[in-house]
Short mmCIF file of C-alpha atoms in Angstrom, two decimals:
data_model
loop_
_atom_site.label_atom_id
_atom_site.label_comp_id
_atom_site.label_asym_id
_atom_site.label_seq_id
_atom_site.Cartn_x
_atom_site.Cartn_y
_atom_site.Cartn_z
CA UNK W 851 -20.50 -44.24 -34.48
CA UNK W 852 -21.17 -41.57 -31.86
CA UNK W 853 -24.23 -41.34 -29.59
CA UNK W 854 -25.45 -38.52 -27.35
CA UNK W 855 -27.55 -39.08 -24.18
CA UNK W 856 -29.64 -36.08 -23.13
CA UNK W 857 -31.69 -36.04 -19.90
CA UNK W 858 -32.10 -33.49 -17.11
CA UNK W 859 -31.72 -36.26 -14.51
CA UNK W 860 -28.07 -37.07 -13.86
CA UNK W 861 -28.95 -40.53 -12.54
CA UNK W 862 -30.74 -41.44 -15.79
CA UNK W 863 -27.81 -40.29 -17.92
CA UNK W 864 -25.30 -42.19 -15.75
CA UNK W 865 -27.48 -45.29 -15.76
CA UNK W 866 -27.77 -45.34 -19.56
CA UNK W 867 -24.08 -44.56 -19.97
CA UNK W 868 -22.98 -47.45 -17.72
CA UNK W 869 -25.86 -49.89 -18.21
CA UNK W 870 -25.73 -50.27 -22.00
CA UNK W 871 -22.97 -52.22 -23.75
CA UNK W 872 -22.27 -49.52 -26.32
CA UNK W 873 -19.19 -51.14 -27.86
CA UNK W 874 -21.03 -54.39 -28.47
CA UNK W 875 -23.67 -52.67 -30.59
CA UNK W 876 -21.13 -50.72 -32.65
CA UNK W 877 -21.09 -47.31 -30.93
CA UNK W 878 -17.51 -46.21 -30.25
CA UNK W 879 -18.15 -42.96 -28.38
CA UNK W 880 -20.95 -41.74 -26.07
CA UNK W 881 -21.43 -38.08 -25.13
CA UNK W 882 -23.59 -36.75 -22.25
CA UNK W 883 -25.72 -33.61 -21.86
CA UNK W 884 -28.19 -32.52 -19.17
CA UNK W 885 -30.26 -30.02 -21.15
CA UNK W 886 -30.99 -28.99 -24.73
CA UNK W 887 -28.51 -26.09 -24.59
CA UNK W 888 -25.59 -28.42 -23.75
CA UNK W 889 -26.79 -30.89 -26.38
CA UNK W 890 -26.82 -28.23 -29.13
CA UNK W 891 -23.28 -27.19 -28.25
CA UNK W 892 -22.06 -30.81 -28.46
CA UNK W 893 -23.90 -31.44 -31.75
CA UNK W 894 -22.47 -28.23 -33.24
CA UNK W 895 -18.90 -29.39 -32.59
CA UNK W 896 -19.20 -33.16 -33.11
CA UNK W 897 -20.80 -35.52 -35.62
CA UNK W 898 -23.56 -37.19 -33.60
CA UNK W 899 -25.10 -40.24 -35.27
CA UNK W 900 -27.70 -41.21 -32.65
CA UNK W 901 -29.53 -39.01 -30.14
CA UNK W 902 -31.06 -40.80 -27.10
CA UNK W 903 -33.14 -38.06 -25.52
CA UNK W 904 -35.73 -37.46 -22.80
CA UNK W 905 -38.80 -35.54 -23.99
CA UNK W 906 -39.79 -33.78 -20.74
CA UNK W 907 -36.94 -31.39 -19.90
CA UNK W 908 -37.09 -27.83 -18.48
CA UNK W 909 -36.67 -24.81 -20.81
CA UNK W 910 -36.51 -26.82 -24.05
CA UNK W 911 -38.00 -30.27 -24.50
CA UNK W 912 -36.57 -33.18 -26.46
CA UNK W 913 -39.11 -32.37 -29.17
CA UNK W 914 -37.77 -28.79 -29.39
CA UNK W 915 -34.26 -30.19 -29.71
CA UNK W 916 -35.36 -32.50 -32.52
CA UNK W 917 -37.02 -29.57 -34.34
CA UNK W 918 -33.73 -27.66 -34.08
CA UNK W 919 -31.87 -30.66 -35.57
CA UNK W 920 -34.19 -30.81 -38.57
CA UNK W 921 -34.14 -27.05 -39.13
CA UNK W 922 -30.33 -27.12 -39.22
CA UNK W 923 -30.20 -30.16 -41.53
CA UNK W 924 -28.51 -32.53 -39.10
CA UNK W 925 -28.98 -36.17 -40.14
CA UNK W 926 -28.87 -37.39 -36.52
CA UNK W 927 -31.17 -40.35 -35.84
CA UNK W 928 -33.43 -39.58 -32.82
CA UNK W 929 -34.74 -41.98 -30.16
CA UNK W 930 -37.06 -40.52 -27.50
CA UNK W 931 -37.36 -41.70 -23.90
CA UNK W 932 -40.42 -40.67 -21.88
CA UNK W 933 -42.30 -41.78 -18.80
CA UNK W 934 -45.64 -40.60 -20.24
CA UNK W 935 -47.58 -42.49 -22.90
CA UNK W 936 -48.88 -39.24 -24.34
CA UNK W 937 -50.52 -39.52 -27.77
CA UNK W 938 -49.57 -35.91 -28.61
CA UNK W 939 -45.89 -36.70 -27.94
CA UNK W 940 -46.04 -39.75 -30.19
CA UNK W 941 -47.80 -37.80 -32.93
CA UNK W 942 -45.15 -35.05 -32.89
CA UNK W 943 -42.37 -37.64 -32.88
CA UNK W 944 -43.80 -39.24 -36.01
CA UNK W 945 -43.97 -35.85 -37.77
CA UNK W 946 -40.32 -35.24 -36.88
CA UNK W 947 -39.37 -38.60 -38.42
CA UNK W 948 -38.09 -39.90 -35.08
CA UNK W 949 -36.62 -43.43 -35.24
CA UNK W 950 -38.32 -44.80 -32.09
CA UNK W 951 -40.22 -43.87 -28.96
CA UNK W 952 -39.41 -45.81 -25.75
CA UNK W 953 -41.63 -45.68 -22.67
CA UNK W 954 -39.78 -45.53 -19.34
CA UNK W 955 -39.01 -47.36 -17.24
CA UNK W 956 -37.60 -49.77 -19.79
CA UNK W 957 -34.89 -52.40 -19.18
CA UNK W 958 -31.49 -51.64 -20.68
CA UNK W 959 -31.79 -54.74 -22.87
CA UNK W 960 -34.88 -53.28 -24.53
CA UNK W 961 -33.14 -49.93 -25.13
CA UNK W 962 -30.14 -51.85 -26.50
CA UNK W 963 -32.39 -53.60 -29.03
CA UNK W 964 -33.68 -50.24 -30.24
CA UNK W 965 -30.11 -48.98 -30.52
CA UNK W 966 -29.08 -52.11 -32.43
CA UNK W 967 -31.79 -51.43 -35.00
CA UNK W 968 -30.71 -47.78 -35.20
CA UNK W 969 -27.11 -48.78 -35.83
CA UNK W 970 -28.16 -51.25 -38.52
CA UNK W 971 -30.24 -48.58 -40.25
CA UNK W 972 -27.34 -46.13 -40.23
CA UNK W 973 -24.95 -48.78 -41.54
CA UNK W 974 -27.33 -49.65 -44.38
CA UNK W 975 -27.70 -45.95 -45.19
CA UNK W 976 -23.92 -45.53 -45.29
CA UNK W 977 -23.51 -48.55 -47.56
CA UNK W 978 -26.15 -47.15 -49.90
CA UNK W 979 -24.44 -43.75 -49.89
CA UNK W 980 -21.06 -45.36 -50.59
CA UNK W 981 -22.49 -47.37 -53.47
CA UNK W 982 -24.13 -44.25 -54.90
CA UNK W 983 -20.98 -42.21 -54.37
CA UNK W 984 -18.83 -44.91 -55.97
CA UNK W 985 -21.13 -45.13 -58.98
CA UNK W 986 -21.21 -41.35 -59.33
CA UNK W 987 -17.44 -41.18 -59.01
CA UNK W 988 -17.01 -43.79 -61.74
CA UNK W 989 -19.37 -41.85 -63.98
CA UNK W 990 -17.84 -38.42 -63.37
CA UNK W 991 -14.21 -39.28 -62.65
CA UNK W 992 -13.24 -42.15 -64.93
CA UNK W 993 -9.99 -40.43 -65.85
CA UNK W 994 -9.02 -40.09 -62.17
CA UNK W 995 -9.87 -43.73 -61.51
CA UNK W 996 -7.83 -44.89 -64.50
CA UNK W 997 -4.92 -42.77 -63.30
CA UNK W 998 -5.22 -44.15 -59.76
CA UNK W 999 -5.13 -47.76 -61.00
CA UNK W 1000 -2.56 -47.45 -63.80
CA UNK W 1001 -0.29 -44.55 -62.75
CA UNK W 1002 1.75 -46.82 -60.42
CA UNK W 1003 2.71 -48.94 -63.47
CA UNK W 1004 5.37 -46.30 -64.19
CA UNK W 1005 5.95 -44.90 -60.70
CA UNK W 1006 5.86 -47.79 -58.20
CA UNK W 1007 8.69 -50.36 -58.44
CA UNK W 1008 6.58 -52.75 -56.32
CA UNK W 1009 3.52 -52.53 -58.58
CA UNK W 1010 1.74 -55.91 -58.67
CA UNK W 1011 -0.40 -56.16 -61.79
CA UNK W 1012 -1.94 -59.46 -60.70
CA UNK W 1013 -3.18 -57.85 -57.50
CA UNK W 1014 -4.74 -54.98 -59.44
CA UNK W 1015 -6.70 -57.05 -61.96
CA UNK W 1016 -9.89 -57.04 -59.89
CA UNK W 1017 -9.89 -53.23 -59.71
CA UNK W 1018 -9.03 -53.03 -63.40
CA UNK W 1019 -12.01 -55.23 -64.33
CA UNK W 1020 -14.32 -53.11 -62.12
CA UNK W 1021 -13.57 -50.25 -64.52
CA UNK W 1022 -14.89 -52.30 -67.42
CA UNK W 1023 -11.42 -53.23 -68.69
CA UNK W 1024 -11.55 -56.90 -69.64
CA UNK W 1025 -8.05 -58.10 -68.73
CA UNK W 1026 -7.12 -61.40 -67.16
CA UNK W 1027 -3.81 -62.94 -66.17
CA UNK W 1028 -3.67 -64.69 -69.57
CA UNK W 1029 -4.44 -61.57 -71.63
CA UNK W 1030 -1.92 -60.16 -74.10
CA UNK W 1031 -1.39 -56.41 -74.29
CA UNK W 1032 0.96 -53.65 -75.43
CA UNK W 1033 2.28 -50.82 -73.22
CA UNK W 1034 3.63 -47.53 -74.54
CA UNK W 1035 4.46 -44.06 -73.23
CA UNK W 1036 3.38 -40.97 -75.20
CA UNK W 1037 5.37 -37.82 -74.40
CA UNK W 1038 3.90 -34.66 -75.90
CA UNK W 1039 5.30 -31.18 -75.26
CA UNK W 1040 7.32 -32.02 -72.15
CA UNK W 1041 9.64 -29.01 -72.48
CA UNK W 1042 7.58 -26.46 -70.56
CA UNK W 1043 5.61 -25.27 -73.59
CA UNK W 1044 1.92 -25.81 -74.23
CA UNK W 1045 0.79 -29.44 -74.11
CA UNK W 1046 -1.66 -31.26 -76.31
CA UNK W 1047 -4.90 -32.01 -74.52
CA UNK W 1048 -5.35 -35.48 -73.04
CA UNK W 1049 -8.72 -35.93 -74.75
CA UNK W 1050 -7.18 -35.14 -78.14
CA UNK W 1051 -4.49 -37.75 -77.63
CA UNK W 1052 -7.04 -40.33 -76.52
CA UNK W 1053 -9.19 -39.58 -79.57
CA UNK W 1054 -6.20 -40.11 -81.88
CA UNK W 1055 -5.24 -43.41 -80.24
CA UNK W 1056 -8.82 -44.71 -80.36
CA UNK W 1057 -9.19 -43.67 -83.98
CA UNK W 1058 -6.36 -45.92 -85.14
CA UNK W 1059 -6.82 -48.89 -82.79
CA UNK W 1060 -10.59 -49.35 -82.64
CA UNK W 1061 -10.44 -49.81 -86.41
CA UNK W 1062 -8.26 -52.86 -85.66
CA UNK W 1063 -10.71 -54.21 -83.04
CA UNK W 1064 -8.40 -53.20 -80.21
CA UNK W 1065 -9.31 -51.45 -76.95
CA UNK W 1066 -7.18 -48.74 -75.39
CA UNK W 1067 -6.61 -47.29 -71.91
CA UNK W 1068 -4.91 -43.89 -71.66
CA UNK W 1069 -3.68 -42.71 -68.25
CA UNK W 1070 -1.58 -39.84 -66.94
CA UNK W 1071 2.01 -40.50 -65.84
CA UNK W 1072 3.45 -36.99 -65.56
CA UNK W 1073 2.63 -33.61 -67.01
CA UNK W 1074 2.56 -34.10 -70.78
CA UNK W 1075 3.22 -37.86 -70.45
CA UNK W 1076 0.58 -40.58 -70.91
CA UNK W 1077 0.76 -44.33 -70.57
CA UNK W 1078 -1.21 -46.29 -73.15
CA UNK W 1079 -2.39 -49.90 -72.88
CA UNK W 1080 -3.68 -51.59 -76.04
CA UNK W 1081 -5.53 -54.90 -75.65
CA UNK W 1082 -7.90 -56.89 -77.92
CA UNK W 1083 -11.68 -56.76 -77.88
CA UNK W 1084 -11.71 -60.54 -78.26
CA UNK W 1085 -8.70 -62.86 -78.21
CA UNK W 1086 -6.81 -61.46 -81.20
CA UNK W 1087 -4.03 -58.97 -80.42
CA UNK W 1088 -2.82 -56.90 -83.34
CA UNK W 1089 0.66 -58.03 -84.62
CA UNK W 1090 3.61 -55.93 -83.45
CA UNK W 1091 4.44 -54.50 -86.91
CA UNK W 1092 0.84 -53.35 -87.37
CA UNK W 1093 0.84 -52.00 -83.80
CA UNK W 1094 3.93 -49.88 -84.51
CA UNK W 1095 2.41 -48.63 -87.78
CA UNK W 1096 -0.68 -47.46 -85.93
CA UNK W 1097 1.42 -45.77 -83.24
CA UNK W 1098 3.37 -44.03 -86.00
CA UNK W 1099 0.08 -42.68 -87.35
CA UNK W 1100 -0.93 -41.53 -83.87
CA UNK W 1101 2.39 -39.75 -83.34
CA UNK W 1102 2.19 -37.97 -86.70
CA UNK W 1103 -1.42 -36.91 -86.11
CA UNK W 1104 -0.62 -35.40 -82.71
CA UNK W 1105 2.22 -33.38 -84.23
CA UNK W 1106 0.09 -32.31 -87.20
CA UNK W 1107 -2.78 -31.17 -84.97
CA UNK W 1108 -0.77 -29.56 -82.19
CA UNK W 1109 2.57 -28.52 -83.67
CA UNK W 1110 4.19 -29.99 -80.56
CA UNK W 1111 7.04 -32.48 -80.73
CA UNK W 1112 5.87 -35.94 -79.63
CA UNK W 1113 7.78 -39.09 -78.78
CA UNK W 1114 6.20 -42.54 -78.39
CA UNK W 1115 8.14 -45.28 -76.56
CA UNK W 1116 6.69 -48.74 -77.19
CA UNK W 1117 7.35 -52.27 -75.97
CA UNK W 1118 6.49 -55.73 -77.34
CA UNK W 1119 3.38 -57.73 -76.40
CA UNK W 1120 3.24 -58.94 -72.78
CA UNK W 1121 0.92 -60.42 -70.17
CA UNK W 1122 -0.27 -58.15 -67.34
CA UNK W 1123 2.23 -59.68 -64.90
CA UNK W 1124 5.10 -58.20 -66.96
CA UNK W 1125 3.68 -54.69 -67.33
CA UNK W 1126 5.89 -53.16 -64.63
CA UNK W 1127 9.02 -54.71 -66.15
CA UNK W 1128 8.13 -53.23 -69.56
CA UNK W 1129 7.41 -49.84 -67.96
CA UNK W 1130 10.90 -49.93 -66.44
CA UNK W 1131 12.49 -50.55 -69.85
CA UNK W 1132 10.44 -47.72 -71.36
CA UNK W 1133 11.53 -45.29 -68.65
CA UNK W 1134 15.18 -46.33 -68.91
CA UNK W 1135 15.07 -45.77 -72.67
CA UNK W 1136 13.27 -42.41 -72.33
CA UNK W 1137 15.67 -41.16 -69.65
CA UNK W 1138 18.56 -41.70 -72.07
CA UNK W 1139 16.85 -39.49 -74.63
CA UNK W 1140 16.53 -35.72 -74.76
CA UNK W 1141 13.33 -34.30 -73.30
CA UNK W 1142 12.31 -32.99 -76.70
CA UNK W 1143 13.08 -36.16 -78.62
CA UNK W 1144 10.58 -36.71 -81.40
CA UNK W 1145 9.63 -40.01 -83.07
CA UNK W 1146 8.51 -43.58 -82.46
CA UNK W 1147 10.95 -45.73 -80.50
CA UNK W 1148 10.96 -49.51 -80.02
CA UNK W 1149 12.46 -49.88 -76.55
CA UNK W 1150 13.50 -53.46 -77.28
CA UNK W 1151 15.48 -52.40 -80.33
CA UNK W 1152 18.33 -50.25 -79.09
CA UNK W 1153 19.81 -47.86 -81.71
CA UNK W 1154 23.50 -46.89 -81.75
CA UNK W 1155 24.57 -44.72 -78.83
CA UNK W 1156 25.42 -41.10 -79.54
CA UNK W 1157 28.01 -40.79 -76.80
CA UNK W 1158 30.74 -41.14 -79.42
CA UNK W 1159 29.68 -37.76 -80.86
CA UNK W 1160 32.54 -35.32 -80.18
CA UNK W 1161 31.84 -32.13 -78.27
CA UNK W 1162 32.70 -28.85 -80.00
CA UNK W 1163 36.18 -27.45 -79.19
CA UNK W 1164 35.27 -24.75 -76.71
CA UNK W 1165 38.83 -23.42 -76.51
CA UNK W 1166 38.32 -22.20 -80.07
CA UNK W 1167 34.94 -20.76 -79.02
CA UNK W 1168 36.63 -18.82 -76.24
CA UNK W 1169 39.11 -17.20 -78.61
CA UNK W 1170 36.47 -16.47 -81.24
CA UNK W 1171 34.10 -14.83 -78.75
CA UNK W 1172 36.89 -12.63 -77.41
CA UNK W 1173 37.74 -11.66 -81.00
CA UNK W 1174 34.18 -10.50 -81.55
CA UNK W 1175 32.66 -13.56 -83.27
CA UNK W 1176 30.21 -15.15 -80.78
CA UNK W 1177 28.07 -16.42 -83.68
CA UNK W 1178 30.39 -19.45 -83.90
CA UNK W 1179 28.59 -20.82 -80.83
CA UNK W 1180 25.24 -20.81 -82.65
CA UNK W 1181 26.46 -22.47 -85.83
CA UNK W 1182 28.37 -25.29 -84.16
CA UNK W 1183 25.70 -25.87 -81.47
CA UNK W 1184 22.98 -26.36 -84.08
CA UNK W 1185 25.11 -28.92 -85.93
CA UNK W 1186 25.97 -30.71 -82.70
CA UNK W 1187 22.35 -30.91 -81.51
CA UNK W 1188 21.21 -32.36 -84.83
CA UNK W 1189 23.63 -35.25 -84.33
CA UNK W 1190 22.46 -36.17 -80.83
CA UNK W 1191 18.72 -35.43 -80.99
CA UNK W 1192 17.43 -38.78 -82.28
CA UNK W 1193 19.78 -41.30 -80.70
CA UNK W 1194 19.76 -42.95 -77.29
CA UNK W 1195 22.37 -41.49 -74.94
CA UNK W 1196 21.65 -37.97 -76.11
CA UNK W 1197 20.63 -36.92 -72.61
CA UNK W 1198 24.04 -37.85 -71.14
CA UNK W 1199 26.07 -36.18 -73.85
CA UNK W 1200 23.96 -33.00 -73.66
CA UNK W 1201 24.73 -32.83 -69.94
CA UNK W 1202 28.46 -32.98 -70.76
CA UNK W 1203 28.02 -30.25 -73.37
CA UNK W 1204 26.09 -28.13 -70.85
CA UNK W 1205 28.76 -28.51 -68.16
CA UNK W 1206 31.60 -27.50 -70.50
CA UNK W 1207 29.58 -24.68 -72.03
CA UNK W 1208 28.69 -23.15 -68.66
CA UNK W 1209 32.36 -23.36 -67.65
CA UNK W 1210 33.23 -21.47 -70.84
CA UNK W 1211 30.60 -18.81 -70.09
CA UNK W 1212 31.91 -18.42 -66.53
CA UNK W 1213 35.46 -17.85 -67.85
CA UNK W 1214 34.29 -15.30 -70.44
CA UNK W 1215 32.17 -13.42 -67.91
CA UNK W 1216 34.93 -13.37 -65.29
CA UNK W 1217 37.03 -11.37 -67.74
CA UNK W 1218 34.24 -8.77 -67.73
CA UNK W 1219 33.91 -8.94 -63.91
CA UNK W 1220 30.34 -10.22 -64.34
CA UNK W 1221 28.60 -13.36 -63.06
CA UNK W 1222 25.83 -15.40 -64.65
CA UNK W 1223 23.34 -14.29 -62.00
CA UNK W 1224 23.94 -10.66 -63.00
CA UNK W 1225 22.57 -11.38 -66.47
CA UNK W 1226 19.10 -12.54 -65.55
CA UNK W 1227 16.51 -10.35 -63.86
CA UNK W 1228 13.59 -12.75 -63.98
CA UNK W 1229 12.91 -16.19 -62.54
CA UNK W 1230 11.69 -17.69 -65.82
CA UNK W 1231 14.96 -17.04 -67.64
CA UNK W 1232 17.03 -18.40 -64.75
CA UNK W 1233 14.94 -21.60 -64.76
CA UNK W 1234 15.67 -21.96 -68.48
CA UNK W 1235 19.40 -21.73 -67.76
CA UNK W 1236 19.27 -24.31 -64.99
CA UNK W 1237 17.25 -26.85 -67.02
CA UNK W 1238 18.82 -26.36 -70.46
CA UNK W 1239 20.74 -29.64 -70.26
CA UNK W 1240 17.46 -31.58 -70.53
CA UNK W 1241 16.30 -30.25 -73.89
CA UNK W 1242 17.95 -29.56 -77.24
CA UNK W 1243 15.53 -26.70 -77.82
CA UNK W 1244 16.27 -25.04 -74.46
CA UNK W 1245 19.99 -25.57 -74.96
CA UNK W 1246 19.77 -23.86 -78.32
CA UNK W 1247 17.88 -20.93 -76.78
CA UNK W 1248 20.53 -20.61 -74.07
CA UNK W 1249 23.35 -20.51 -76.62
CA UNK W 1250 21.44 -17.90 -78.65
CA UNK W 1251 21.02 -15.84 -75.50
CA UNK W 1252 24.73 -15.79 -74.65
CA UNK W 1253 25.72 -15.23 -78.26
CA UNK W 1254 23.48 -12.18 -78.34
CA UNK W 1255 24.82 -11.04 -74.98
CA UNK W 1256 28.45 -11.16 -76.11
CA UNK W 1257 27.54 -9.52 -79.37
CA UNK W 1258 25.92 -6.70 -77.41
CA UNK W 1259 28.90 -6.50 -75.05
CA UNK W 1260 31.18 -6.01 -78.02
CA UNK W 1261 29.09 -2.96 -78.79
CA UNK W 1262 28.91 -1.64 -75.24
CA UNK W 1263 30.32 1.74 -76.35
CA UNK W 1264 26.91 2.30 -77.82
CA UNK W 1265 25.25 1.90 -74.41
CA UNK W 1266 25.33 5.62 -73.61
CA UNK W 1267 23.63 6.53 -76.85
CA UNK W 1268 21.16 3.66 -76.30
CA UNK W 1269 20.23 4.99 -72.85
CA UNK W 1270 19.79 8.44 -74.37
CA UNK W 1271 17.60 6.95 -77.09
CA UNK W 1272 15.54 5.08 -74.48
CA UNK W 1273 15.06 8.15 -72.26
CA UNK W 1274 14.05 10.23 -75.28
CA UNK W 1275 11.53 7.54 -76.23
CA UNK W 1276 10.16 7.59 -72.68
CA UNK W 1277 9.88 11.41 -72.76
CA UNK W 1278 8.13 11.32 -76.14
CA UNK W 1279 5.65 8.65 -74.99
CA UNK W 1280 5.24 9.63 -71.33
CA UNK W 1281 1.46 9.69 -71.68
CA UNK W 1282 1.43 6.00 -72.72
CA UNK W 1283 1.49 2.82 -70.64
CA UNK W 1284 5.15 2.08 -71.38
CA UNK W 1285 6.30 -1.57 -71.34
CA UNK W 1286 9.80 -3.04 -71.25
CA UNK W 1287 9.13 -5.28 -74.26
CA UNK W 1288 7.90 -2.32 -76.31
CA UNK W 1289 11.02 -0.27 -75.53
CA UNK W 1290 13.29 -3.28 -76.14
CA UNK W 1291 11.72 -3.71 -79.58
CA UNK W 1292 12.25 -0.02 -80.33
CA UNK W 1293 16.01 -0.21 -79.61
CA UNK W 1294 16.36 -3.78 -80.97
CA UNK W 1295 17.58 -5.38 -77.71
CA UNK W 1296 16.72 -8.47 -75.71
CA UNK W 1297 14.38 -7.31 -72.87
CA UNK W 1298 16.49 -8.94 -70.15
CA UNK W 1299 19.67 -7.42 -71.54
CA UNK W 1300 17.96 -4.03 -71.87
CA UNK W 1301 16.99 -4.07 -68.17
CA UNK W 1302 20.47 -5.06 -67.05
CA UNK W 1303 22.18 -2.48 -69.25
CA UNK W 1304 19.78 0.31 -68.23
CA UNK W 1305 20.25 -0.33 -64.51
CA UNK W 1306 24.01 -0.47 -64.95
CA UNK W 1307 24.09 2.86 -66.80
CA UNK W 1308 21.51 4.79 -64.74
CA UNK W 1309 21.50 3.12 -61.33
CA UNK W 1310 17.74 2.59 -61.62
CA UNK W 1311 15.56 -0.14 -63.00
CA UNK W 1312 13.67 0.74 -66.16
CA UNK W 1313 10.37 0.57 -64.28
CA UNK W 1314 11.60 2.90 -61.53
CA UNK W 1315 12.94 5.37 -64.08
CA UNK W 1316 9.65 5.48 -66.02
CA UNK W 1317 7.61 5.90 -62.82
CA UNK W 1318 9.86 8.73 -61.57
CA UNK W 1319 9.59 10.51 -64.93
CA UNK W 1320 5.80 10.23 -64.86
CA UNK W 1321 5.61 11.50 -61.28
CA UNK W 1322 7.92 14.46 -62.06
CA UNK W 1323 5.65 15.45 -64.94
CA UNK W 1324 2.56 15.00 -62.76
CA UNK W 1325 4.03 17.22 -60.05
CA UNK W 1326 4.85 19.94 -62.57
CA UNK W 1327 1.31 19.82 -63.99
CA UNK W 1328 -0.23 19.89 -60.50
CA UNK W 1329 1.72 22.98 -59.53
CA UNK W 1330 1.46 24.92 -62.79
CA UNK W 1331 -1.96 24.08 -64.31
CA UNK W 1332 -5.61 23.89 -63.35
CA UNK W 1333 -6.04 20.41 -64.77
CA UNK W 1334 -7.91 17.98 -62.53
CA UNK W 1335 -5.92 15.23 -60.83
CA UNK W 1336 -7.73 12.65 -62.98
CA UNK W 1337 -6.75 14.45 -66.18
CA UNK W 1338 -3.12 14.65 -65.01
CA UNK W 1339 -3.18 10.93 -64.25
CA UNK W 1340 -4.39 10.27 -67.80
CA UNK W 1341 -1.70 12.53 -69.26
CA UNK W 1342 0.95 10.46 -67.52
CA UNK W 1343 -0.44 7.19 -68.88
CA UNK W 1344 -2.54 5.99 -65.94
CA UNK W 1345 -6.06 4.65 -66.41
CA UNK W 1346 -6.13 3.41 -62.80
CA UNK W 1347 -6.44 6.50 -60.58
CA UNK W 1348 -5.75 4.49 -57.39
CA UNK W 1349 -2.44 3.18 -58.80
CA UNK W 1350 -1.50 6.73 -59.88
CA UNK W 1351 -2.11 8.04 -56.35
CA UNK W 1352 -0.13 5.19 -54.77
CA UNK W 1353 2.86 5.73 -57.08
CA UNK W 1354 2.74 9.51 -56.54
CA UNK W 1355 2.71 9.14 -52.77
CA UNK W 1356 5.58 6.61 -52.95
CA UNK W 1357 7.66 8.96 -55.13
CA UNK W 1358 6.81 12.33 -53.58
CA UNK W 1359 5.84 11.42 -50.04
CA UNK W 1360 2.37 12.95 -50.34
CA UNK W 1361 -0.90 12.51 -52.20
CA UNK W 1362 -1.36 14.40 -55.49
CA UNK W 1363 -3.75 16.84 -53.81
CA UNK W 1364 -0.92 17.90 -51.51
CA UNK W 1365 0.99 19.42 -54.45
CA UNK W 1366 -1.92 21.33 -55.90
CA UNK W 1367 -0.69 24.90 -56.52
#
């Protein structure tokens, strides 16, 4: 706690500062001021818990200072010191809700006793506030509390379940060291796409387990991943076969309601002391699976490994792509991914496939004097490339992308006519808000490929080209017609006049009004 002594007499301030055993009564810091102005400055920059203040001071009295405290909503507890037993002073002090009123001269021991009571009152107030805050937090933030208590089950190798049982029971979760429970991990939409809402998952789990007189706790592990503890309402824990059947129903319901692939990794019944060990087995099992694995998996029943699945012969792919048949990559990739998607070890073998495939792509592109980074003009696509080894779906999309790229490269003689077609489309629709995706759809090209091809052929990005075309037309209209600048902006596809003016100035070096004929 922090106290502030305020008195216009330096000797009084020094005497109180040195004569009272502040540390003994629980006050760690004591500030000093010699007038109300200094006191206000200190209070404005520090949290002052207790104010020990003289009433009779020049300019502003202690009562004026207390009024200022109340007007500015400071919760500082005030104790007045005065040498005059003035009834008016005492009356004003009561109105200002002052803690105490000490007549001087008073021995330091007497002042200490007043301070002791002040400290006790503040401590009781803080305890009450903490209790209220804790109760409010439990009411409003149960999810956060559950996450705080249970999240370390999967993330902290040193997690001690026995040491957490008291906190767990405070949340109304009736678990003891002898309790039996199940732990599982629900992974829904962990491939960067939309994720099923936590509340929806919790509702599904409760629906199937409360019917069996079982309680559940759902907590966040990572984005799209939720730990789930199932424990009995009384002493009867649902048998493992029935538990797995209910989890199967949960998994199917999540997929049916969300359309998002969902995997559930489940362990056998355990006591709380073994929950971290089971979490480790679940994570080890999950990390050997593809990110977009889908199904219910018993982590204590290991299926056959898929690492014996042979990789496609990419030397044949290389020859076929060069001969104009990149579609072989799609067909064989789809067959390969089907074989590895449901078995443990799929993550490792997909990494091997990814490494060999990217080496193949590098070789094919080097023959065209192109690098992989030349193909992608946006961060999102590059992130897909770099993370494709984690997910069968992303790997498939990557193979489709390169297959389309090589197919387009085999038709690169058509690029000139495509650029002509694009520029004609831009000229015909110059008064519209032209978008890359719209133009790409018109010429039947991938938007990223369209941008790369257009820049290569014209030396400009598609956006720059469209803007320059619009500004050229605007300049012509400004110089040759009486149309208002706003009308010209509209004729070039701008609804935002400020953006039109900015682009015109950037392209022509002057504002539109500067080119008015």
